[in-house]
CSV table of C-alpha atoms and ligand atoms in Angstrom, one decimal:
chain,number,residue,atom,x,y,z
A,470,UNK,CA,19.6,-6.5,-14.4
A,471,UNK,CA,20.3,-7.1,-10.6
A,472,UNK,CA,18.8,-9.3,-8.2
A,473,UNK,CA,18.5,-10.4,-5.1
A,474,UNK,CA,18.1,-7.9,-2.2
A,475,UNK,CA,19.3,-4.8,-2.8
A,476,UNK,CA,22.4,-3.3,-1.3
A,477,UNK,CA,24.2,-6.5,-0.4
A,478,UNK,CA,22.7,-7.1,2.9
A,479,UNK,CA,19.2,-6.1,1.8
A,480,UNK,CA,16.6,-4.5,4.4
A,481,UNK,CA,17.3,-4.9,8.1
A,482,UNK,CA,15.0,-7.7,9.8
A,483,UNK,CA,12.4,-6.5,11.5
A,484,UNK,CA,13.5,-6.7,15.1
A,485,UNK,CA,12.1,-9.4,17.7
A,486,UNK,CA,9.2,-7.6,18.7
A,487,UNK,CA,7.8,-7.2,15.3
A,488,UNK,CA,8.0,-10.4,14.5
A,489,UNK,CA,5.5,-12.1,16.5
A,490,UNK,CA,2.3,-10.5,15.0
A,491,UNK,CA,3.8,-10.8,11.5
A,492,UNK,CA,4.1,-14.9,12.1
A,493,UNK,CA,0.7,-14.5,13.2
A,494,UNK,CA,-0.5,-12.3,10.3
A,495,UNK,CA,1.2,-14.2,7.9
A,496,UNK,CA,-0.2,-17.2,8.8
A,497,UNK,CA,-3.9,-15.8,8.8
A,498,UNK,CA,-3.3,-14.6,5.3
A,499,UNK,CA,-1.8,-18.1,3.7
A,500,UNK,CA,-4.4,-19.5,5.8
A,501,UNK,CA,-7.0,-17.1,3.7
A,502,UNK,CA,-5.3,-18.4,0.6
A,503,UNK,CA,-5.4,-22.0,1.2
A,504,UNK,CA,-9.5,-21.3,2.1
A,505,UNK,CA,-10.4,-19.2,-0.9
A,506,UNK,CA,-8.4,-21.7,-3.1
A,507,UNK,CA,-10.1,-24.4,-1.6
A,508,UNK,CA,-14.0,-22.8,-1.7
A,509,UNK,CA,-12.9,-22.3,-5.2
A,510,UNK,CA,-11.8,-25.6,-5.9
A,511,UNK,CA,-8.2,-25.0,-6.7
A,512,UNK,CA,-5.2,-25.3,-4.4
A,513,UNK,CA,-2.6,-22.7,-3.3
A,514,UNK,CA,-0.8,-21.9,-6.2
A,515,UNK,CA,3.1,-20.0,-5.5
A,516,UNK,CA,2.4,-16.5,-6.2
A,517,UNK,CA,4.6,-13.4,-6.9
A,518,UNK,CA,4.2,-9.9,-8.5
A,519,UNK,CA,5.7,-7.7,-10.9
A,520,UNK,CA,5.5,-3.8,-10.0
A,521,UNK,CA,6.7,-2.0,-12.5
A,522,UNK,CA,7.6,1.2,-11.3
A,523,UNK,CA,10.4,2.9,-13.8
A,524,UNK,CA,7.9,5.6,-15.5
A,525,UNK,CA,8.9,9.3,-15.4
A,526,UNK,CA,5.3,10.5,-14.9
A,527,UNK,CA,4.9,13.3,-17.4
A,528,UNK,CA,1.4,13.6,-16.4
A,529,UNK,CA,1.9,14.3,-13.1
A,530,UNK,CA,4.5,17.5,-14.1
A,531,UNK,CA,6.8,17.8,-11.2
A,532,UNK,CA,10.6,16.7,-11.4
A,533,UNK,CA,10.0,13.8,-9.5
A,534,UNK,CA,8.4,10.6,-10.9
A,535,UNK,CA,5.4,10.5,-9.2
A,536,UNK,CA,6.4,6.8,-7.5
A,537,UNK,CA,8.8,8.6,-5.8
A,538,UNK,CA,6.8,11.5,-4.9
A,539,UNK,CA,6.0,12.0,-0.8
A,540,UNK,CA,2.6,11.7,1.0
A,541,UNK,CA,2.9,12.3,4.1
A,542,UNK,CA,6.5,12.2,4.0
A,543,UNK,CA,6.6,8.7,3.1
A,544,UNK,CA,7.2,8.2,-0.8
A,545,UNK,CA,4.3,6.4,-2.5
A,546,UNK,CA,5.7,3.4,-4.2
A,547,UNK,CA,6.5,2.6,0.1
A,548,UNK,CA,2.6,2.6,0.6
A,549,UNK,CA,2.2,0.1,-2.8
A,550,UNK,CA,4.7,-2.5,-1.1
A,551,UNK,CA,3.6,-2.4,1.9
A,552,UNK,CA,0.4,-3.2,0.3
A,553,UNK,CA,1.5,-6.1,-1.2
A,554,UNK,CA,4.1,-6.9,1.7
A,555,UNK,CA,1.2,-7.6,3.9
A,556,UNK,CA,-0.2,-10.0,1.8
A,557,UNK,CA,2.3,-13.1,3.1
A,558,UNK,CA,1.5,-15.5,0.6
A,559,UNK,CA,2.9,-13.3,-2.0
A,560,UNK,CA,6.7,-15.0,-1.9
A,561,UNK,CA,8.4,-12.5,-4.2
A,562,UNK,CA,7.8,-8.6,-5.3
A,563,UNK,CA,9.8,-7.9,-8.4
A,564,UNK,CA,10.1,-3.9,-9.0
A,565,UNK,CA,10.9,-2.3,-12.1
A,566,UNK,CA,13.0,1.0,-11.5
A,567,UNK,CA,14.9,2.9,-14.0
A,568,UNK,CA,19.0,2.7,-13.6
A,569,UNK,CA,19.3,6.4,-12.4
A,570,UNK,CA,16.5,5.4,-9.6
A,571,UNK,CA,18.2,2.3,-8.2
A,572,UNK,CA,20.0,3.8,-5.2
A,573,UNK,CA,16.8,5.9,-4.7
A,574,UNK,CA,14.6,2.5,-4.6
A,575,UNK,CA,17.3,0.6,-2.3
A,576,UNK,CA,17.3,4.0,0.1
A,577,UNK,CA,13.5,3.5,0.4
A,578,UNK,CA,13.4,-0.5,1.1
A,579,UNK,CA,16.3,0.3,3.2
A,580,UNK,CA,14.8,3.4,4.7
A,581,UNK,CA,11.0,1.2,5.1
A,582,UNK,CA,12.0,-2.1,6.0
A,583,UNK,CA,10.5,-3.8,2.7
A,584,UNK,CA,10.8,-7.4,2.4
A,585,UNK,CA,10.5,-10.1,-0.2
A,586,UNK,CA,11.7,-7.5,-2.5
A,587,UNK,CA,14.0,-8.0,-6.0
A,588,UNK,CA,15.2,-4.9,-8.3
A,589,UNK,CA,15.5,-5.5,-11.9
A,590,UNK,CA,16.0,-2.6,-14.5
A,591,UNK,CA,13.2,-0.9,-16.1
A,592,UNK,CA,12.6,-0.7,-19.8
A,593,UNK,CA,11.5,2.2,-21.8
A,594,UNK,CA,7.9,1.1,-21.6
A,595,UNK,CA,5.4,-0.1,-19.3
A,596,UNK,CA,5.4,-3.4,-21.5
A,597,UNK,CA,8.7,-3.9,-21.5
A,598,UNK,CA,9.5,-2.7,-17.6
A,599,UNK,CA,7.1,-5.3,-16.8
A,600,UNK,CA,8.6,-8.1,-19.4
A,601,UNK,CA,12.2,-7.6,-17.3
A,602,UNK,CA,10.0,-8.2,-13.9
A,603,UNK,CA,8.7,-11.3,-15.8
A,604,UNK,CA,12.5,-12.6,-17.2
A,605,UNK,CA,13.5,-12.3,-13.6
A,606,UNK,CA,11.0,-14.5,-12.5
A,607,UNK,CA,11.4,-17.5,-15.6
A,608,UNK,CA,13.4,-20.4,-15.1
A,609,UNK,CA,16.5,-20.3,-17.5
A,610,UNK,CA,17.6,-16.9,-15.6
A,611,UNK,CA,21.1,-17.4,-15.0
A,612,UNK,CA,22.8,-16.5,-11.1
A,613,UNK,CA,18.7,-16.1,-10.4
A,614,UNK,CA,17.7,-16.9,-6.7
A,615,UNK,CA,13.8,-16.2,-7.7
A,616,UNK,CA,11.7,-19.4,-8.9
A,617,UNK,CA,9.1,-19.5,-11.5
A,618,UNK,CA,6.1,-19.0,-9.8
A,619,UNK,CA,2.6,-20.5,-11.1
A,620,UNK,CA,0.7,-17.5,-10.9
A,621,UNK,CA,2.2,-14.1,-11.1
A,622,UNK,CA,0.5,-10.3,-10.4
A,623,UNK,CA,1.1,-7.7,-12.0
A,624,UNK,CA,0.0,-4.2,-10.4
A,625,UNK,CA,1.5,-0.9,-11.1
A,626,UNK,CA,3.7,0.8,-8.4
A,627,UNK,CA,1.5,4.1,-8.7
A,628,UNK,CA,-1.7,2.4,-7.3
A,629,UNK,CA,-1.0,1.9,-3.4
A,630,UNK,CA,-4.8,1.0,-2.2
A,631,UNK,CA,-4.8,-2.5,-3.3
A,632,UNK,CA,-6.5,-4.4,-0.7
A,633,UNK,CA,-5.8,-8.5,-0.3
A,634,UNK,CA,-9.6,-9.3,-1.2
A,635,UNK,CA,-9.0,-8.0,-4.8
A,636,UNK,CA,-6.0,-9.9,-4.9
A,637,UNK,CA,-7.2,-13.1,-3.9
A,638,UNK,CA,-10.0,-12.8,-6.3
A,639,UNK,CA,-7.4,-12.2,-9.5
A,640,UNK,CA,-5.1,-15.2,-8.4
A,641,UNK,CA,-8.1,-17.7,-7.8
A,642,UNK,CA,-9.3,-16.2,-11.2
A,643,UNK,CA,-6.2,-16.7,-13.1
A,644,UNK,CA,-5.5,-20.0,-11.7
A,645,UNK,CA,-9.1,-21.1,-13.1
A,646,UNK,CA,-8.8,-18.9,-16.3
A,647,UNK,CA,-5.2,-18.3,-17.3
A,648,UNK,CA,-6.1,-14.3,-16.8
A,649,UNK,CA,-7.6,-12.1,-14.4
A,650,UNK,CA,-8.2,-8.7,-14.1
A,651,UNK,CA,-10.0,-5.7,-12.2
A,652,UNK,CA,-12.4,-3.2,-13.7
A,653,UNK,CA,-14.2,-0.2,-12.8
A,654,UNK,CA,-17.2,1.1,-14.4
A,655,UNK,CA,-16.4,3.9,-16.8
A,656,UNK,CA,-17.0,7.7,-15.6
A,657,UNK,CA,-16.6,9.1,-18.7
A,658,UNK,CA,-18.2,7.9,-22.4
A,659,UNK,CA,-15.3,7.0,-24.7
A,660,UNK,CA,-15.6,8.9,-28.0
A,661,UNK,CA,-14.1,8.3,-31.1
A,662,UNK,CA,-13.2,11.5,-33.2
A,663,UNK,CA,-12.2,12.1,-36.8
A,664,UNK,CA,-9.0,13.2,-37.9
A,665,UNK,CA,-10.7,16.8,-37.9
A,666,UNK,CA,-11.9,16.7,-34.7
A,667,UNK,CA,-15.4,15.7,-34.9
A,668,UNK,CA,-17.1,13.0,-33.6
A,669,UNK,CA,-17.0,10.2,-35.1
A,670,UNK,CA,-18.6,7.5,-32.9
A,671,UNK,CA,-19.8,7.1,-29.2
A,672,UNK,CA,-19.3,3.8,-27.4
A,673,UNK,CA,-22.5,2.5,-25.7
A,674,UNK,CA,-21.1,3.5,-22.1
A,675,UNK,CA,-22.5,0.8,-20.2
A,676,UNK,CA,-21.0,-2.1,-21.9
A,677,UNK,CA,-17.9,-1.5,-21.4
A,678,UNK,CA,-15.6,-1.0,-18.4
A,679,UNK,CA,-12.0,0.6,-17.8
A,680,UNK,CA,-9.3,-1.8,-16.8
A,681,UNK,CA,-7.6,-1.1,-13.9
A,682,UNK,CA,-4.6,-3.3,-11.5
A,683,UNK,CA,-3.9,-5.7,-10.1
A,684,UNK,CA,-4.0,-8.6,-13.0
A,685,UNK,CA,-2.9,-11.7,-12.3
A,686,UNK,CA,-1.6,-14.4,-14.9
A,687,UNK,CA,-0.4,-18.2,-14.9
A,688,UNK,CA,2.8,-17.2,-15.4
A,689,UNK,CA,3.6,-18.9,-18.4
A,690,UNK,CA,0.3,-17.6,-20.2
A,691,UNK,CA,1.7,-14.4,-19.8
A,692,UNK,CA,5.1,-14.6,-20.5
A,693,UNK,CA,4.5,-16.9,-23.3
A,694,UNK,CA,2.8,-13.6,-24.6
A,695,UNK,CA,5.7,-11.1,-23.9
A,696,UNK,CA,7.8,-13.1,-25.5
A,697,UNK,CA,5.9,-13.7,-28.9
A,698,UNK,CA,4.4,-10.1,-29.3
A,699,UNK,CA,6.2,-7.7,-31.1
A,700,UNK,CA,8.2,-4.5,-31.0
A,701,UNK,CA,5.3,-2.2,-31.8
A,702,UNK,CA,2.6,-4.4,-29.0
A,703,UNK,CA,6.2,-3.6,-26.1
A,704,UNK,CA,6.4,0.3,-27.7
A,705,UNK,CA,2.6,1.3,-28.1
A,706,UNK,CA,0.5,-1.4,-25.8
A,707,UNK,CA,-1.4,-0.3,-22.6
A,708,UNK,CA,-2.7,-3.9,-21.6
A,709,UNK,CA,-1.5,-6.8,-20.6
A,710,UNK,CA,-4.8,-8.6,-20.8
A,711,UNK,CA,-4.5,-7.9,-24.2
A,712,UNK,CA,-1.4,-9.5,-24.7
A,713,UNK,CA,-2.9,-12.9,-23.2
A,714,UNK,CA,-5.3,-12.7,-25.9
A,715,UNK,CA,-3.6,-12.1,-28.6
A,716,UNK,CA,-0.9,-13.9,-28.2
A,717,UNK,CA,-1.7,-16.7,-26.1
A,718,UNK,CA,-5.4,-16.8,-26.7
A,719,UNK,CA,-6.8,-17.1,-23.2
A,720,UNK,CA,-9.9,-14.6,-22.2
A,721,UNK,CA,-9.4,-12.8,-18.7
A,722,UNK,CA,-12.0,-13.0,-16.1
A,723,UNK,CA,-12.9,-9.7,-15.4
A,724,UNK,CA,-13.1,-9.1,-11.4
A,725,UNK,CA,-14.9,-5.7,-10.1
A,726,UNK,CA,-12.4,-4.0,-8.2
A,727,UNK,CA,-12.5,-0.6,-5.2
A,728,UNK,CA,-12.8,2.9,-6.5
A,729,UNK,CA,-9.5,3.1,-5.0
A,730,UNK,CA,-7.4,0.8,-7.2
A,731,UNK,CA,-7.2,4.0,-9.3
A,732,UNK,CA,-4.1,4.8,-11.1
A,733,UNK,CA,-2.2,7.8,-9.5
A,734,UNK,CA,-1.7,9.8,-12.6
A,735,UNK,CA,-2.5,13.7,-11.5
A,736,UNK,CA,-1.0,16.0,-9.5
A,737,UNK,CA,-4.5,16.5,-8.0
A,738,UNK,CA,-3.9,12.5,-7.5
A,739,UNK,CA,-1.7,12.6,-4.8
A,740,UNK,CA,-4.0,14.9,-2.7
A,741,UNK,CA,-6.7,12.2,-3.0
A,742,UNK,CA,-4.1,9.5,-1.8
A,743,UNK,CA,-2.8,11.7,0.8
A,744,UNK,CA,-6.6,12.4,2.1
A,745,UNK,CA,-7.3,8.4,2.1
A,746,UNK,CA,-4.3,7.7,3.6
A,747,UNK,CA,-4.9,9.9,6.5
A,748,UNK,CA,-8.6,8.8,6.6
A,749,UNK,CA,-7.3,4.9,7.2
A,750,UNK,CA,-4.4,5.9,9.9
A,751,UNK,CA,-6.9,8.1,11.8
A,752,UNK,CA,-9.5,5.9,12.5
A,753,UNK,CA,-7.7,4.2,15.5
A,754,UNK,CA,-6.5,5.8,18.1
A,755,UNK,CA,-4.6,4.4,21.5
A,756,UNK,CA,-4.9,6.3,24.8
A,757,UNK,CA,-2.3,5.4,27.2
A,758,UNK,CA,-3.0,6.3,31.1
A,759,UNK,CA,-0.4,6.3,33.5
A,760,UNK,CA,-2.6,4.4,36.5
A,761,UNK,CA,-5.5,1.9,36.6
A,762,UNK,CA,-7.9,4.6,38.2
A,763,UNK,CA,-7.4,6.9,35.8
A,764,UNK,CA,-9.1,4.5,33.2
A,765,UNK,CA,-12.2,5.4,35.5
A,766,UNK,CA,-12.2,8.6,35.2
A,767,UNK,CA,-10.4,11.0,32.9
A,768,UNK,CA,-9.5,8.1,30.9
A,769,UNK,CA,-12.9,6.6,30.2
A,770,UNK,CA,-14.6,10.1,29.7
A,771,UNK,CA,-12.1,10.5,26.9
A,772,UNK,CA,-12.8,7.4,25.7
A,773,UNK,CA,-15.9,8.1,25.1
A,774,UNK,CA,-15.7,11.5,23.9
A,775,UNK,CA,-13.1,10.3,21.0
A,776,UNK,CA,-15.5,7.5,20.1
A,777,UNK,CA,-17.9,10.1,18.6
A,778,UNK,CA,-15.2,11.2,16.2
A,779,UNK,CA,-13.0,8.3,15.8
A,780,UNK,CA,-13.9,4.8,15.4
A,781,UNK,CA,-11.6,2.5,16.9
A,782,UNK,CA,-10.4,3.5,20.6
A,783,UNK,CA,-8.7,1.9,23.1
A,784,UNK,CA,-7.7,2.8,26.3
A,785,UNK,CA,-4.6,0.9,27.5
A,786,UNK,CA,-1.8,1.0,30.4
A,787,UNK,CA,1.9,1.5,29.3
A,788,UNK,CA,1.9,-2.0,30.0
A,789,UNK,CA,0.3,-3.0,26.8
A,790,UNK,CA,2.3,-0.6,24.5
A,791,UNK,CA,3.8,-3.1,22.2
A,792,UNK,CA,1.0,-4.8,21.9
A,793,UNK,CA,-0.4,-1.9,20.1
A,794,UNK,CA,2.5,-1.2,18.5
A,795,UNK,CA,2.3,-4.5,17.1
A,796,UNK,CA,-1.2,-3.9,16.2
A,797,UNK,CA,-0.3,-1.0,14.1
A,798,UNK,CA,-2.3,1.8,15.6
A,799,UNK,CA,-0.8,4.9,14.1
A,800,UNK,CA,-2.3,7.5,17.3
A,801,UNK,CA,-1.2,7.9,20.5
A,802,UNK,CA,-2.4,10.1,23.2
A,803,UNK,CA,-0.4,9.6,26.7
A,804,UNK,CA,-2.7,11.2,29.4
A,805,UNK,CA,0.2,11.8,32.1
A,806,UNK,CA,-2.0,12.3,36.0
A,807,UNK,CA,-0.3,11.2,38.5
A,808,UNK,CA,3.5,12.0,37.5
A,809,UNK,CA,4.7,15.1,35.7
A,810,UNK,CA,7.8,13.6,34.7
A,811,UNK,CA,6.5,12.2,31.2
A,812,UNK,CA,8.0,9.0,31.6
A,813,UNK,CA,5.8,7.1,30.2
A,814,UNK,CA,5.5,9.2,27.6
A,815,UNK,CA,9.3,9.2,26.4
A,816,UNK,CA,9.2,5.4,26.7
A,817,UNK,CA,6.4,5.5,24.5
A,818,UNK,CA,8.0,7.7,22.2
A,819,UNK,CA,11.2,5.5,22.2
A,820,UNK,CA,9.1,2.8,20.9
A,821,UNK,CA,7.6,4.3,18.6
A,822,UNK,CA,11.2,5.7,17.1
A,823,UNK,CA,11.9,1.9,17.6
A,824,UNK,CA,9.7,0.9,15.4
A,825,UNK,CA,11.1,2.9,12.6
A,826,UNK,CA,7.6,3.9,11.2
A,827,UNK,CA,7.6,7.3,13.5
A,828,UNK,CA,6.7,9.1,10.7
A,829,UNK,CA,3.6,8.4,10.4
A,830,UNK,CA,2.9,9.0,14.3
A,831,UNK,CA,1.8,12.2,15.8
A,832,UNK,CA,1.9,11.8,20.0
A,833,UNK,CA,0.5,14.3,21.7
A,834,UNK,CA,0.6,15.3,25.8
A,835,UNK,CA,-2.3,15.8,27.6
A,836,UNK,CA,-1.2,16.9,31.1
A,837,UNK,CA,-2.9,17.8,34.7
A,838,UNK,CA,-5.9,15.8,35.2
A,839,UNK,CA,-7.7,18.8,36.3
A,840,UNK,CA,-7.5,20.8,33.0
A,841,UNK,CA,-8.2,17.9,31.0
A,842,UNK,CA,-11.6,17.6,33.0
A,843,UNK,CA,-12.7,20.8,32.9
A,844,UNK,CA,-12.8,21.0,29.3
A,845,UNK,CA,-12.8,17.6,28.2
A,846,UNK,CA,-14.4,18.5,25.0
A,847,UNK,CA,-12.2,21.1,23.7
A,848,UNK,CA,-9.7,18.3,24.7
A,849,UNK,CA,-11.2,15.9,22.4
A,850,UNK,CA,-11.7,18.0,19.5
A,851,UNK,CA,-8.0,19.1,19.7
A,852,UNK,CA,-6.7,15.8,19.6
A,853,UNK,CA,-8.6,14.3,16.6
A,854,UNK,CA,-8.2,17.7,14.2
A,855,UNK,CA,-4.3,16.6,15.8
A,856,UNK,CA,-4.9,12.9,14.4
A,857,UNK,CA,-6.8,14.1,11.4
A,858,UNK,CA,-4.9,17.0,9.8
A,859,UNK,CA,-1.4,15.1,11.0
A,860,UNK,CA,0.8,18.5,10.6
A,861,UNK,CA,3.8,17.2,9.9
A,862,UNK,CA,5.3,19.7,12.0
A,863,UNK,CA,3.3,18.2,15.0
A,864,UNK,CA,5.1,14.7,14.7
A,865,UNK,CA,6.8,14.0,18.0
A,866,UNK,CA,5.8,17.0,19.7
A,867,UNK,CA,4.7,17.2,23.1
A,868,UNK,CA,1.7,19.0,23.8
A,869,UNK,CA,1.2,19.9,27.2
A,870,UNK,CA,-2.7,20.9,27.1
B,2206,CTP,N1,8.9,2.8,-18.9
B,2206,CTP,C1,8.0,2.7,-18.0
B,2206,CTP,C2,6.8,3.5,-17.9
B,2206,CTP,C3,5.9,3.3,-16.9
B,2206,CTP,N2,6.2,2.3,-15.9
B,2206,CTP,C4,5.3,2.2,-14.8
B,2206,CTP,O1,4.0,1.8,-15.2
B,2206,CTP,C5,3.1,2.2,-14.2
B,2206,CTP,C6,1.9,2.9,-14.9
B,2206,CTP,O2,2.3,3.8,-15.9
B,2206,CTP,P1,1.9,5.3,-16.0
B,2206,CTP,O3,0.9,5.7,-15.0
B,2206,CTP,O4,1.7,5.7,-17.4
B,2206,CTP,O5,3.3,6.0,-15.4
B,2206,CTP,P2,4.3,7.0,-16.1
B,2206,CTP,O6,4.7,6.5,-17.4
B,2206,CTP,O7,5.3,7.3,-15.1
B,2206,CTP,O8,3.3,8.3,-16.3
B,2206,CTP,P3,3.2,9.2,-17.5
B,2206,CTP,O9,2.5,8.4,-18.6
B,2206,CTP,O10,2.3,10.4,-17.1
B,2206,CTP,O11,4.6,9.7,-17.9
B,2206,CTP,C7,3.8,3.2,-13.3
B,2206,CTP,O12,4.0,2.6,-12.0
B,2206,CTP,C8,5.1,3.5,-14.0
B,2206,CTP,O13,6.2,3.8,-13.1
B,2206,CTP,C9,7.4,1.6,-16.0
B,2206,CTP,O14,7.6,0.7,-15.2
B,2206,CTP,N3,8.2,1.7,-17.0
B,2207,5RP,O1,-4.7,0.6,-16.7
B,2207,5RP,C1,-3.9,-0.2,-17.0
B,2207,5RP,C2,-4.1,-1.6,-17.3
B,2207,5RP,O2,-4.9,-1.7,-18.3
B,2207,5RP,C3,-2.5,0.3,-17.0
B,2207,5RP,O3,-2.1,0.8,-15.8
B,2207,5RP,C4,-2.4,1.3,-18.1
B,2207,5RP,O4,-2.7,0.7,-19.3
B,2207,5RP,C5,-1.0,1.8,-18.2
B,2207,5RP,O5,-0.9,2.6,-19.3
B,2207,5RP,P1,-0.1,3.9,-19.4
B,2207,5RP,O6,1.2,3.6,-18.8
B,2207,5RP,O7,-0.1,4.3,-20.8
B,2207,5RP,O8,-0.9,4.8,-18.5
């Protein structure tokens, strides 16, 4: 088992920049905590999660297991934690990664900045991956810097959608109820067949639900559980719920989750994600003009014109670039009038680089005022299918329209 932040040193800090809206963020979201807790009539209990992430995803059929597996260059199990990273009242994020996939996981926190996080070794199952999440978190762990926290989530590393509502909900849940967890309606009627292949029964569909992630425990309820059931329940079990049942007798509130807290399972699955993903990252977009009077003109007329494709736009002056930097705006058009030297635009693009998410980040040029307002249109519908399709061989071009 290891622990602590891997590779010694663990992630790089974020640098100072960053770190202003995070303090911000983070307080907002404890903030949230402290409030829901409150409405709910609990108070803030110390939370941390369990990912386990050391599957080899057979379903998915590719080489790689699918945690691993890119969208949009990125690998997913980076969009889970950042997720979860987001959500600052979460102290710790244990995840589960098989011995071969170690250096792998640290190159990826490394790579993505992730924080909070601890490694331990995966097991052979899902039940027992999670289990080693769990003895990393309890009390009697020896050379452990992780405390026991009161409430722990678990959520696998192969859903990355998991909003902080959802998790709020489980937490306050399980503090109230022991267990928590979030369902979906089912698609599909679960049958029953006979050994040869004929029906045997039908479950009335709309009584019963699928269970999905995140759950959320009081830790003890839970790992009172893992460590009473048996060998078959950590080789053949598919739900931790269950586990709380049967073995520490406490009945999980059930909490209505997203369509998107699906489990990535298919190869098909990582279109879908990729497709959400870019849906979220293109719905903002920052114009940068290089002079006040420009905002008047060319700048407000594409403004406008992106509004009726995108939602969120904002026009701003190089001035205000890491504040929307901070703000995470994943688009960037740099309208360069009055100089040709794109100045403005390679600062812009430093910071972005900077800010070691530049992946995710197409920039494009528009250039010569005149052009631009001649066909302002075609302009506009250029740069969102740009921002929409997000060509990964368009990332950190210039475009010179
Ligand atoms: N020994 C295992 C098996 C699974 N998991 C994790 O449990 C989550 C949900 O499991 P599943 O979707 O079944 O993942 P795989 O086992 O990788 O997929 P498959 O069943 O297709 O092989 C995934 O994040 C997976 O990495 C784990 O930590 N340890
Ligand atoms: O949905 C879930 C919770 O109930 C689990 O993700 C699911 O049970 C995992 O099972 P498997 O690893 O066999 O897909």
């Amino acid at each position: 088992m290891e622990l602590g932040p891997p590779g010694g040193s663990g992630p790089a800090e974020p640098g100072p920049r960053l770190r202003g809206l995070r303090g911000a963020d983070a307080a907002a979201s404890a903030s949230s905590l402290s409030r829901f807790g409150a409405e709910a009539g609990c108070r803030a209990p110390a939370v941390a999660a369990v990912l386990p992430a050391g599957g080899s995803g057979e379903r998915m059929g590719v080489p790689t297991p699918k945690q691993f597996c890119p969208i949009l260059e990125r690998p997913l199990i980076s969009y889970t934690l950042q997720a979860l990273e987001r959500v600052s009242w979460i102290k710790d994020i244990i995840v589960a990664v098989t011995r071969e996939n170690m250096e792998t996981m640290k190159g990826i926190i490394q790579r993505y900045q992730h924080k909070r996080i601890s490694l331990v070794e995966a097991g052979v199952t899902r039940h027992r991956s999670i289990f080693n999440g769990l003895k990393a978190l309890a009390e009697d762990q020896p050379n452990c810097r992780l405390s026991k926290p009161e409430v722990v989530i678990i959520h696998d590393a192969v859903r990355p959608f998991v909003e902080e509502d959802v998790l709020l909900k489980v937490v306050t849940a399980a503090q109230e109820h022991g267990a928590s967890g979030a369902i979906r309606p089912l698609v599909s009627t679960v049958i029953s067949p006979s050994a040869d292949s004929c029906l045997d029964h039908s479950l009335e569909r709309a009584r019963y639900r699928a269970s999905e992630m995140p759950q959320a425990f009081l830790f003890d309820v839970i790992y009172d559980a893992y460590q009473q059931c048996s060998d078959y329940d950590l080789e053949f079990g598919t739900e931790c719920l269950h586990l709380a049942l049967k073995y520490s007798h406490i009945k999980a509130k059930l909490v209505e989750g997203s369509p998107d807290l699906w489990k990535v399972t298919y190869k098909r699955d990582l279109y879908a994600a990729e497709s959400i993903i870019k849906e979220r990252i293109s719905q903002k977009v920052c114009v940068v003009m290089d002079t006040k009077e420009d905002e008047e003109h060319v700048g407000h007329c594409l403004e406008e014109m992106l509004k009726t494709e995108l939602n969120h736009v904002k026009v701003t002056s190089g001035q205000d670039l890491q504040q929307i930097i901070l703000e995470q705006c994943y688009n960037f058009v740099c309208v360069n009038v009055m100089t040709s030297d794109f100045e403005e635009t390679q600062r812009l693009l430093n910071m972005v680089e900077e800010s070691n998410l530049s992946i995710l980040y197409p920039v494009v040029v528009i250039s010569e005022e005149q052009k631009l307002r001649e066909s302002l249109r075609q302009g506009t519908t250029i740069i969102s299918a740009l921002i929409k399709e997000r060509n990964s061989g368009l990332i950190g071009q210039l475009l010179v329209a």
